[in-house]
Coordinates of N, CA and C in Angstrom, one line a residue:
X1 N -11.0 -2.7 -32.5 CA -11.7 -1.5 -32.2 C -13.2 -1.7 -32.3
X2 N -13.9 -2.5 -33.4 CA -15.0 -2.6 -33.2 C -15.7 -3.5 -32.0
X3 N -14.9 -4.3 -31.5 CA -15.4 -5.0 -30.6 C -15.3 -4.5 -29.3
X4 N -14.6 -2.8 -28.9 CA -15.2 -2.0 -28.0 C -16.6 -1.2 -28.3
X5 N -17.0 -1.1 -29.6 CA -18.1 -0.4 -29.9 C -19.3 -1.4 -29.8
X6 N -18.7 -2.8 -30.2 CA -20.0 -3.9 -29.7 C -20.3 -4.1 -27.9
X7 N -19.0 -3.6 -27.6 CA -19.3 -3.8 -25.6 C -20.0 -2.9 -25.4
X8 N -19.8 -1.9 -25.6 CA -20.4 -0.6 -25.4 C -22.0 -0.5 -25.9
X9 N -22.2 -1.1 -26.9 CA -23.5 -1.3 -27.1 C -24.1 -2.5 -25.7
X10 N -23.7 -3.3 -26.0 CA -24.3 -4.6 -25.0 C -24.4 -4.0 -23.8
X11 N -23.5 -2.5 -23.1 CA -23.7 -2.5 -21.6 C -24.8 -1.1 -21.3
X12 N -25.1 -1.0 -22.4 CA -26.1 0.2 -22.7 C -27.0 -0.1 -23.4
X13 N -27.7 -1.1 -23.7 CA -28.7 -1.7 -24.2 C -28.8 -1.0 -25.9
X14 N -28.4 -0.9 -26.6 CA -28.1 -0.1 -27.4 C -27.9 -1.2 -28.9
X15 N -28.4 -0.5 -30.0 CA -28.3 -1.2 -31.3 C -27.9 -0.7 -31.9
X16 N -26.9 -1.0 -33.2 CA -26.4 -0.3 -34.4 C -27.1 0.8 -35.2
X17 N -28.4 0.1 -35.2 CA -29.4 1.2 -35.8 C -29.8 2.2 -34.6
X18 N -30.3 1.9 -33.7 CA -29.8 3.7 -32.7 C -28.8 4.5 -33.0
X19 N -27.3 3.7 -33.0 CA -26.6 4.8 -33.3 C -26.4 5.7 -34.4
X20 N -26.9 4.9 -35.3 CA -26.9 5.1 -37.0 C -28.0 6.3 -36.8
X21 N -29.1 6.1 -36.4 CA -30.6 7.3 -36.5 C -30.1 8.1 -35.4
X22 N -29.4 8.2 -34.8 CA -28.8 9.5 -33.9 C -27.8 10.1 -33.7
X23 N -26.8 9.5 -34.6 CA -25.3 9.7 -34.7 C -25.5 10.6 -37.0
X24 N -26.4 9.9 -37.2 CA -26.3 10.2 -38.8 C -25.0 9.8 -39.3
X25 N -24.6 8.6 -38.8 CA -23.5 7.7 -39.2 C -24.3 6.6 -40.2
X26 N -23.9 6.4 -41.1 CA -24.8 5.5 -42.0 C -24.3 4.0 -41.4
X27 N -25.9 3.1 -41.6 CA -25.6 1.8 -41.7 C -24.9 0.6 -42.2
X28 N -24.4 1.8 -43.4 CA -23.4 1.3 -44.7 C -22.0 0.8 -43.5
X29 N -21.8 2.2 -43.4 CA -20.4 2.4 -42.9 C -20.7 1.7 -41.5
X30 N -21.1 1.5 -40.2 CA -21.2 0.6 -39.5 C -21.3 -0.7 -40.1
X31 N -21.3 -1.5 -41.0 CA -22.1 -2.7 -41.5 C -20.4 -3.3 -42.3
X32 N -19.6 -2.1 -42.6 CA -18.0 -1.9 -43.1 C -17.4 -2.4 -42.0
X33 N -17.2 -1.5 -41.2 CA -17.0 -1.6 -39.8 C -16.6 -3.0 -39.6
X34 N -18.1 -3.4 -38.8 CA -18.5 -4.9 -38.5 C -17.8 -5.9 -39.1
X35 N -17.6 -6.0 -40.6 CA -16.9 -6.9 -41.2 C -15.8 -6.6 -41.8
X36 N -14.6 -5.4 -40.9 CA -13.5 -5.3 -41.1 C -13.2 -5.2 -42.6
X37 N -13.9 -4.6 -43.2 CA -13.9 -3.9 -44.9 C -13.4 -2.7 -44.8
X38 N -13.8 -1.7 -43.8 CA -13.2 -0.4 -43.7 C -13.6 0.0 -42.2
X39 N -12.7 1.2 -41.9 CA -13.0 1.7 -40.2 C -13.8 2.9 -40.7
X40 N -14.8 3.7 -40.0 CA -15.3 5.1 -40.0 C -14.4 5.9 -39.8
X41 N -14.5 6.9 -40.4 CA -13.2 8.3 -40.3 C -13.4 9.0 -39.1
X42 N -12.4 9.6 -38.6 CA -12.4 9.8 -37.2 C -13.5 10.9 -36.4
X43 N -14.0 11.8 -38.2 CA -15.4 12.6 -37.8 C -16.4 11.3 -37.8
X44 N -16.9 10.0 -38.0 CA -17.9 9.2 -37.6 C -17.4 9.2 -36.2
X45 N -16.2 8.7 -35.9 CA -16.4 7.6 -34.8 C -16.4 8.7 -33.9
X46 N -15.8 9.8 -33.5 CA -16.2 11.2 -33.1 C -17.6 11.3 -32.6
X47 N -18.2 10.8 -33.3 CA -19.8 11.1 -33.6 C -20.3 10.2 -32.7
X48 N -19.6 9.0 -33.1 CA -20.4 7.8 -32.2 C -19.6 7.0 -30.9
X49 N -18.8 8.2 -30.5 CA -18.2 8.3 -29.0 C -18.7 9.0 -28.0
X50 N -19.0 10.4 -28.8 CA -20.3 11.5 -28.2 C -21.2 10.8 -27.4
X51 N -21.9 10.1 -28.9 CA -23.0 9.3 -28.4 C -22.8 8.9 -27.4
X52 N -21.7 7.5 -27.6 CA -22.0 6.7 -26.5 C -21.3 7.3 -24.8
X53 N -21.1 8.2 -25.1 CA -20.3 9.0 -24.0 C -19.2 8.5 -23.6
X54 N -18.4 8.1 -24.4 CA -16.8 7.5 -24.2 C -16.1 8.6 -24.7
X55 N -14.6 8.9 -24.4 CA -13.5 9.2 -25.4 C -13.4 8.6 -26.1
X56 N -13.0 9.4 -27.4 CA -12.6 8.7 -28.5 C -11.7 7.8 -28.6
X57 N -10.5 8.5 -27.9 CA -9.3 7.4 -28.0 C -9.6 6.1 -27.4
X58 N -10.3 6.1 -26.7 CA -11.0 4.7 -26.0 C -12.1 4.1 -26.9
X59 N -12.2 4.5 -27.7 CA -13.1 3.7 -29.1 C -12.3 3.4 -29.8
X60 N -11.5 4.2 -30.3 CA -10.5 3.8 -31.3 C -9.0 2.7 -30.7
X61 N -9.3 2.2 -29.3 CA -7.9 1.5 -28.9 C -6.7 1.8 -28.6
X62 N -7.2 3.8 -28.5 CA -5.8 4.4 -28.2 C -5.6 4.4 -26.7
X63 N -6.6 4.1 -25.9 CA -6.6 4.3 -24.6 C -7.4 3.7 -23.9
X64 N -7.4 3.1 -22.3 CA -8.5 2.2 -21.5 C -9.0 2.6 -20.6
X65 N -9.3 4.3 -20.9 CA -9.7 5.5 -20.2 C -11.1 5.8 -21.0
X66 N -12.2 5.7 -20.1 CA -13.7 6.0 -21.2 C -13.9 6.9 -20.9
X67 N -13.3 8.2 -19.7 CA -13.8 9.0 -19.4 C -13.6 10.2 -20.9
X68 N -14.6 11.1 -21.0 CA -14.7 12.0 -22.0 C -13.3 13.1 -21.2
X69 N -12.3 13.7 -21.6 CA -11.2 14.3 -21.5 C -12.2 16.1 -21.9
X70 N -11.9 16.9 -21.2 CA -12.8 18.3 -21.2 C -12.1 19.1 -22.3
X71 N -12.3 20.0 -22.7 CA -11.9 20.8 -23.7 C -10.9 21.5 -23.1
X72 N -9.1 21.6 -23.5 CA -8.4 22.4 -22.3 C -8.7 24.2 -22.9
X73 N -9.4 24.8 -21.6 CA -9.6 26.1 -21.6 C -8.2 26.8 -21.1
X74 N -8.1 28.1 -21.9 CA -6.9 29.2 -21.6 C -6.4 29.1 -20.3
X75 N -5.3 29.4 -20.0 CA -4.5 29.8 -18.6 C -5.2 28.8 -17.6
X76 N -5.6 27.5 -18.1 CA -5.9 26.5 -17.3 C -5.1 24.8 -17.2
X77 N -4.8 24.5 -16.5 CA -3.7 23.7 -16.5 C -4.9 21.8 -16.3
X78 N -5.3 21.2 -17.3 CA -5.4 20.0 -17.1 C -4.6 19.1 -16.1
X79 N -5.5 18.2 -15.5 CA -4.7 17.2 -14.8 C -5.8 15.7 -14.4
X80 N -5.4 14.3 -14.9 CA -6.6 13.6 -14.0 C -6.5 13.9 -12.3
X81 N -7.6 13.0 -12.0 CA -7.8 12.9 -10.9 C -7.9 11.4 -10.7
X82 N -6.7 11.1 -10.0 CA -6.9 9.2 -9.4 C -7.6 8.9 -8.7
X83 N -8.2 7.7 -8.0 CA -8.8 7.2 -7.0 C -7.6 7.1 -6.3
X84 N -6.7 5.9 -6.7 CA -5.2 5.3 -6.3 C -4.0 5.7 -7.6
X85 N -3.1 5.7 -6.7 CA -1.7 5.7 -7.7 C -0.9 4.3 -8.1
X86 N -0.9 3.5 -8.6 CA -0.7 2.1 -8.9 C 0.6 1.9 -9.0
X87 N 1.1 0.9 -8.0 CA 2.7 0.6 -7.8 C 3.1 -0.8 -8.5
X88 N 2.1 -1.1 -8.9 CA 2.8 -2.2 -9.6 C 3.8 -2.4 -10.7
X89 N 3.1 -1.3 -11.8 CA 4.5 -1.0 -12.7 C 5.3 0.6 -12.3
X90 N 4.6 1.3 -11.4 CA 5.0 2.7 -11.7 C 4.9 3.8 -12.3
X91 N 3.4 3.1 -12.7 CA 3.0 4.3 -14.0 C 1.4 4.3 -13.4
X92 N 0.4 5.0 -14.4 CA -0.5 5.3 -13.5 C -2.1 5.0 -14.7
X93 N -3.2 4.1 -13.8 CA -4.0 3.7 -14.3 C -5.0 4.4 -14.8
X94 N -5.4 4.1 -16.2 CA -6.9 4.9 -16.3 C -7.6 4.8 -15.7
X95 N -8.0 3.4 -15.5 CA -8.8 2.8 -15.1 C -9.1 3.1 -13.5
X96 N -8.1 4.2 -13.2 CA -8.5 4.8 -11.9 C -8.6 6.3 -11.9
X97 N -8.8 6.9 -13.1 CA -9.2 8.0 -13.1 C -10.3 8.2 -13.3
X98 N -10.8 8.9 -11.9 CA -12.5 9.7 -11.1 C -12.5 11.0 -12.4
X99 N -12.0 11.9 -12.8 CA -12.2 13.1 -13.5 C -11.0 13.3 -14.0
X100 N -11.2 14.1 -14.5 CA -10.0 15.8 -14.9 C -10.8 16.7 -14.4
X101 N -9.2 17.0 -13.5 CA -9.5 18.5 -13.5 C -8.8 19.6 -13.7
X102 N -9.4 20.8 -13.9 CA -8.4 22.4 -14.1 C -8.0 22.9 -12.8
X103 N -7.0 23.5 -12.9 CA -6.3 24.9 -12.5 C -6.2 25.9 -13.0
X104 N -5.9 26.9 -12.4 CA -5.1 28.5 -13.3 C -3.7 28.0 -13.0
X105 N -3.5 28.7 -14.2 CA -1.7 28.3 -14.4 C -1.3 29.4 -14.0
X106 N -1.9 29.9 -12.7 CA -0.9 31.4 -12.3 C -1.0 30.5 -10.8
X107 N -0.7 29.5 -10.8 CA -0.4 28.4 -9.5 C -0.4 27.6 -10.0
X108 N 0.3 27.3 -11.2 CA 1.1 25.6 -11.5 C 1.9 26.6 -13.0
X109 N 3.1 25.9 -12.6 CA 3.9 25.7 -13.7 C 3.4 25.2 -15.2
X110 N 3.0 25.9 -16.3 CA 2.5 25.7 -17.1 C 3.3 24.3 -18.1
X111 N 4.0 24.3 -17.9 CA 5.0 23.3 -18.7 C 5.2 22.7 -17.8
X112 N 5.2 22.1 -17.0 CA 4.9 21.1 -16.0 C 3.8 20.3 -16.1
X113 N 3.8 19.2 -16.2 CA 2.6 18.0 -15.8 C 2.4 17.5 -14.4
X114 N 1.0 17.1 -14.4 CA 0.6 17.5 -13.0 C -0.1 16.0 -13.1
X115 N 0.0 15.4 -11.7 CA -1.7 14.3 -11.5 C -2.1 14.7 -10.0
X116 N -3.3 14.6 -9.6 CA -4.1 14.8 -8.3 C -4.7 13.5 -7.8
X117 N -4.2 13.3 -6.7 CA -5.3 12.3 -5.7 C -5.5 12.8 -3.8
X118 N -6.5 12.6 -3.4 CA -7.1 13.0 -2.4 C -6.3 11.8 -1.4
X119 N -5.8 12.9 -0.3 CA -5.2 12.4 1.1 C -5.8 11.3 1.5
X120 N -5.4 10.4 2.3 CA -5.9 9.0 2.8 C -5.2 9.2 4.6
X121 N -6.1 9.1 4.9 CA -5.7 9.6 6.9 C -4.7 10.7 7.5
X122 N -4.0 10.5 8.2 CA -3.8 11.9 9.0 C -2.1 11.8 9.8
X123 N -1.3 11.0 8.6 CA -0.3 10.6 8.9 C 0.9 11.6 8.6
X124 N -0.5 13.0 7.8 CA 0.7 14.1 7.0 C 0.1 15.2 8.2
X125 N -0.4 15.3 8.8 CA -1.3 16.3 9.5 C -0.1 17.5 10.1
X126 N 1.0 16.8 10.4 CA 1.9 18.4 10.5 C 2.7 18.9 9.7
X127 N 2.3 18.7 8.2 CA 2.5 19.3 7.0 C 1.1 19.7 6.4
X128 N -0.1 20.0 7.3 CA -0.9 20.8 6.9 C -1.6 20.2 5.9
X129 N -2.0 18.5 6.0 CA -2.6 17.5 4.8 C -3.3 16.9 5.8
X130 N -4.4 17.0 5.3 CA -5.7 16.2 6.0 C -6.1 15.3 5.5
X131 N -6.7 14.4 6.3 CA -7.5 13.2 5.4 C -8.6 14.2 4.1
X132 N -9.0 13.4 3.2 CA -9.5 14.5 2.2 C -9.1 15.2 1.4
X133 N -8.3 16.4 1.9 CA -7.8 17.1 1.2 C -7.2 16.4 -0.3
X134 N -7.7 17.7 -1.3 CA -6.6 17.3 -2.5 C -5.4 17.7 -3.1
X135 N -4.6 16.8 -2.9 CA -3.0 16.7 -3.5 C -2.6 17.2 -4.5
X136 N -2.1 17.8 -5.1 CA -1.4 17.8 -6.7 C 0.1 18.0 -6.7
X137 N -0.1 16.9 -7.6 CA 2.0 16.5 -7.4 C 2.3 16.8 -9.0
X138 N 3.7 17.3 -9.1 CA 4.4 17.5 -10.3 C 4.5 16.2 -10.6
X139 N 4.8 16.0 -12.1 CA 5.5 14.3 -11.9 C 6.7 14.2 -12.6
X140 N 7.3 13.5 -11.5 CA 9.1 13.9 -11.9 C 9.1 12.8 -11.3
X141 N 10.5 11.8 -11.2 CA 11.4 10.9 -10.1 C 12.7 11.5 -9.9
X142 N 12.8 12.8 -9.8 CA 13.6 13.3 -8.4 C 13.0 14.0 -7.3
X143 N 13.9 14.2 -6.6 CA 13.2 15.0 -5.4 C 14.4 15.3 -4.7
X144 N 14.8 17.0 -4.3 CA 15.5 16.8 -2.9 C 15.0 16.6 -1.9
X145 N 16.4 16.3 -1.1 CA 15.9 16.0 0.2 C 15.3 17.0 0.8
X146 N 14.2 15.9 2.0 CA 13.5 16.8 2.8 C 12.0 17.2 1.5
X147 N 12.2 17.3 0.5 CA 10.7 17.2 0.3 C 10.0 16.7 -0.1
X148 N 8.2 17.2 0.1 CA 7.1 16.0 0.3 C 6.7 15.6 -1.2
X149 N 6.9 14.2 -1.4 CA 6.2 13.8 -2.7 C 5.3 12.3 -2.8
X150 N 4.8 11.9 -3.7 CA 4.3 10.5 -4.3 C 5.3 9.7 -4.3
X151 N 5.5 8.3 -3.6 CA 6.3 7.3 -3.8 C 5.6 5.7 -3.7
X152 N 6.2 5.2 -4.6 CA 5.8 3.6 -4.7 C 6.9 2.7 -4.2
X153 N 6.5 2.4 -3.5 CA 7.2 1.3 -2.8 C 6.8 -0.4 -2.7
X154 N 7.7 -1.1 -3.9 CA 7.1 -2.6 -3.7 C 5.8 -2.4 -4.8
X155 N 5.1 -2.8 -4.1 CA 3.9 -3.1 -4.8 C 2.6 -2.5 -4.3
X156 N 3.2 -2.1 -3.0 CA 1.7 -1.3 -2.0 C 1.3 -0.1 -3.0
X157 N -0.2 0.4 -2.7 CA -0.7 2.1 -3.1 C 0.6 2.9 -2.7
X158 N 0.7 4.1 -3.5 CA 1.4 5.1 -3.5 C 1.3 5.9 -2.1
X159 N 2.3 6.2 -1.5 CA 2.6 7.1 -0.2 C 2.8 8.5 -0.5
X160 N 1.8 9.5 0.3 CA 2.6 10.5 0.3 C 3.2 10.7 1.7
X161 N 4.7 11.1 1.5 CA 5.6 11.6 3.0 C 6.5 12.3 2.3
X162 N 7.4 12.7 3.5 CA 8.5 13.4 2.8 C 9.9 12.7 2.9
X163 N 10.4 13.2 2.2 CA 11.8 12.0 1.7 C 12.8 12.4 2.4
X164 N 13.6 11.4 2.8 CA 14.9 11.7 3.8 C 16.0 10.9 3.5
X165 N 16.8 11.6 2.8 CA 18.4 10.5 2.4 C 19.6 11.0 3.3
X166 N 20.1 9.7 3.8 CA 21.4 10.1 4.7 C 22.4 10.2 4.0
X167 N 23.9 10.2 4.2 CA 24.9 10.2 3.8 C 25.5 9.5 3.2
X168 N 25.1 7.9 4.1 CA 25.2 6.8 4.0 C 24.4 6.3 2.7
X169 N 23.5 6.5 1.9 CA 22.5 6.1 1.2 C 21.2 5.5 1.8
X170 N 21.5 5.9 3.0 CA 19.5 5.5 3.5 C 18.4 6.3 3.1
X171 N 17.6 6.0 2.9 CA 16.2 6.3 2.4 C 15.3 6.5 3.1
X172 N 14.5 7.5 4.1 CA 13.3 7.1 5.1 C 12.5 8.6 4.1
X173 N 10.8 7.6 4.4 CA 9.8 8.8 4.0 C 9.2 8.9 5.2
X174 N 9.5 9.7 6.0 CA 9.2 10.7 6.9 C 7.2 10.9 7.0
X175 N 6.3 10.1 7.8 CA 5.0 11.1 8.5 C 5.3 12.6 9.0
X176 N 4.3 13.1 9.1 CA 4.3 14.0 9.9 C 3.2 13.9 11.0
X177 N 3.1 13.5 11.3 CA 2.8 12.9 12.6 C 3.3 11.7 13.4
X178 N 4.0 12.6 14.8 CA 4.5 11.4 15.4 C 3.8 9.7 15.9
X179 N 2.8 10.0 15.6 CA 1.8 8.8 15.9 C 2.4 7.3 14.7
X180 N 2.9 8.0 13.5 CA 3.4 6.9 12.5 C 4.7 6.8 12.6
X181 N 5.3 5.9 12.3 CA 6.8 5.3 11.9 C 7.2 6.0 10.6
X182 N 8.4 6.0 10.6 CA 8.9 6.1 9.1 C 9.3 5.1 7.9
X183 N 8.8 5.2 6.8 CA 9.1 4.2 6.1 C 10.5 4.0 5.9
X184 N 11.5 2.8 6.1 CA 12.9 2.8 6.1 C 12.8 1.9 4.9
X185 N 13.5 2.6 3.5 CA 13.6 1.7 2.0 C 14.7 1.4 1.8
X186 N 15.0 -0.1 1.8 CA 15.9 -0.5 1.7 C 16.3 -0.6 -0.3
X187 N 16.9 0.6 -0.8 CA 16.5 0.6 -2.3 C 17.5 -0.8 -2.9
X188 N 18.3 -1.5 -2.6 CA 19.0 -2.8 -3.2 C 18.1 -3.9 -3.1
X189 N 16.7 -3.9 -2.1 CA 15.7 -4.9 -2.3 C 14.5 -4.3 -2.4
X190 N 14.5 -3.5 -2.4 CA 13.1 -2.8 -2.7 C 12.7 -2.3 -3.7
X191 N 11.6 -2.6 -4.7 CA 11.3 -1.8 -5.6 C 10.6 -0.1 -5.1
X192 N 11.8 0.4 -5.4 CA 11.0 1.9 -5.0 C 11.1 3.0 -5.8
X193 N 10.0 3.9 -5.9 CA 10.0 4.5 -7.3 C 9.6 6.0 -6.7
X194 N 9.5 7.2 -6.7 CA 9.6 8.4 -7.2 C 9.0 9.0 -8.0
X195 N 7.6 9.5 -8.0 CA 6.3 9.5 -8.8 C 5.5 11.2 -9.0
X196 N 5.9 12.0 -8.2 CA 5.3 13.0 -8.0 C 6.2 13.6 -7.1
X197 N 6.3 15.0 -7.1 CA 6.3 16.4 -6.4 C 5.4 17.0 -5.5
X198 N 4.9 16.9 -4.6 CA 3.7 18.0 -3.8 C 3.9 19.6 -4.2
X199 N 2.6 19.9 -4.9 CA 3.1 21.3 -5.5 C 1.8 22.2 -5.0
X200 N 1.0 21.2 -4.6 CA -0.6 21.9 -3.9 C -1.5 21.7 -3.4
X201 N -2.0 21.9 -1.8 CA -2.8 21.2 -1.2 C -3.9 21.8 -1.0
X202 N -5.0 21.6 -1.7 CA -6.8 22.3 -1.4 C -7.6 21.8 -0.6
X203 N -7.3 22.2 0.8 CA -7.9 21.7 1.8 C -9.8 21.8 1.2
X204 N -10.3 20.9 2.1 CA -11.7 20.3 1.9 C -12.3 21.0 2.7
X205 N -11.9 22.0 3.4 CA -13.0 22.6 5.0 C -13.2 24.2 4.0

């Protein structure tokens, strides 16, 4: 843990004693710290997360997310915001979350969890999704058929299309736009995964 509060100094030009004279964290307890004698209680390190403008949990090693997480206000529904959705394991990076952001929970399911990332070209354009536009997907791995969600396939960025199962067990994620192919997943060789719901689209115009 301390040796993210030493990076954090080195990339901010920053010294122990700054923090100490503007955190009113004593030098004592930093100097503890340092030589693994004791950790600061979680009102210091609170103190000297602020500072440094990290999340806490990302000082303390709970997380590899530096962004500061906002205070959740009433009848407002938290959610990050990705750059990308990461297919390599299936799960979803901090290290690619641009913000958090709110909603009113009188247009999201309050007990439902949510992630957001912004459209990438114009392959959904006759389901009313534009390049830009922002996304917000429930996050689940089911889906009926026929509707539009987040899917990882292999190892590529995450797709949004809409999902199509035959009878047979075939698998196509459907464009909406005739200009693209459909993705045909072969799921006995394909790592393919089921990552989100389409639950709301905020056009950018």
């Amino acid at each position: 843990m301390y040796e993210r509060y030493a990076k954090l100094l080195e990339e901010k030009n920053l010294t122990s004693y700054q923090v100490s004279k503007n955190t009113g964290v004593s030098p004592q307890i930093l100097s503890y710290w340092k030589n693994k004698r004791s950790k600061p209680s979680y009102r210091n390190l609170k103190k000297i997360a602020d500072y440094l403008a990290v999340d806490v949990d990302y000082l303390m090693g709970e997380s590899d997310n530096k962004l500061i997480k906002p205070e959740k206000k009433e009848h407002q529904i938290q959610m990050p915001l990705f750059t990308r959705l990461s297919c390599g394991t299936g799960s979803f990076v901090d290290d690619d979350v641009i913000e958090y952001i709110s909603l009113p929970d009188t247009i999201l399911k309050p007990n439902k969890e949510y992630f957001a990332n912004y459209a990438k070209g114009d392959s959904m354009i006759g389901a009313g999704i534009n390049d830009g536009d922002l996304l917000v997907f429930e996050k689940t791995n089911v889906l009926d058929n026929g509707s539009i969600g987040a899917f990882c396939v292999d190892n590529e960025e995450a797709v949004c299309k809409r999902i199509r199962k035959s009878e047979q067990g075939l698998i196509m994620l459907l464009p909406a736009n005739e200009k693209y192919d459909p993705i045909i997943v072969d799921v006995e060789n394909t790592c393919f995964r089921i990552v989100g719901k389409l639950a709301l689209v905020i056009s950018k115009r």
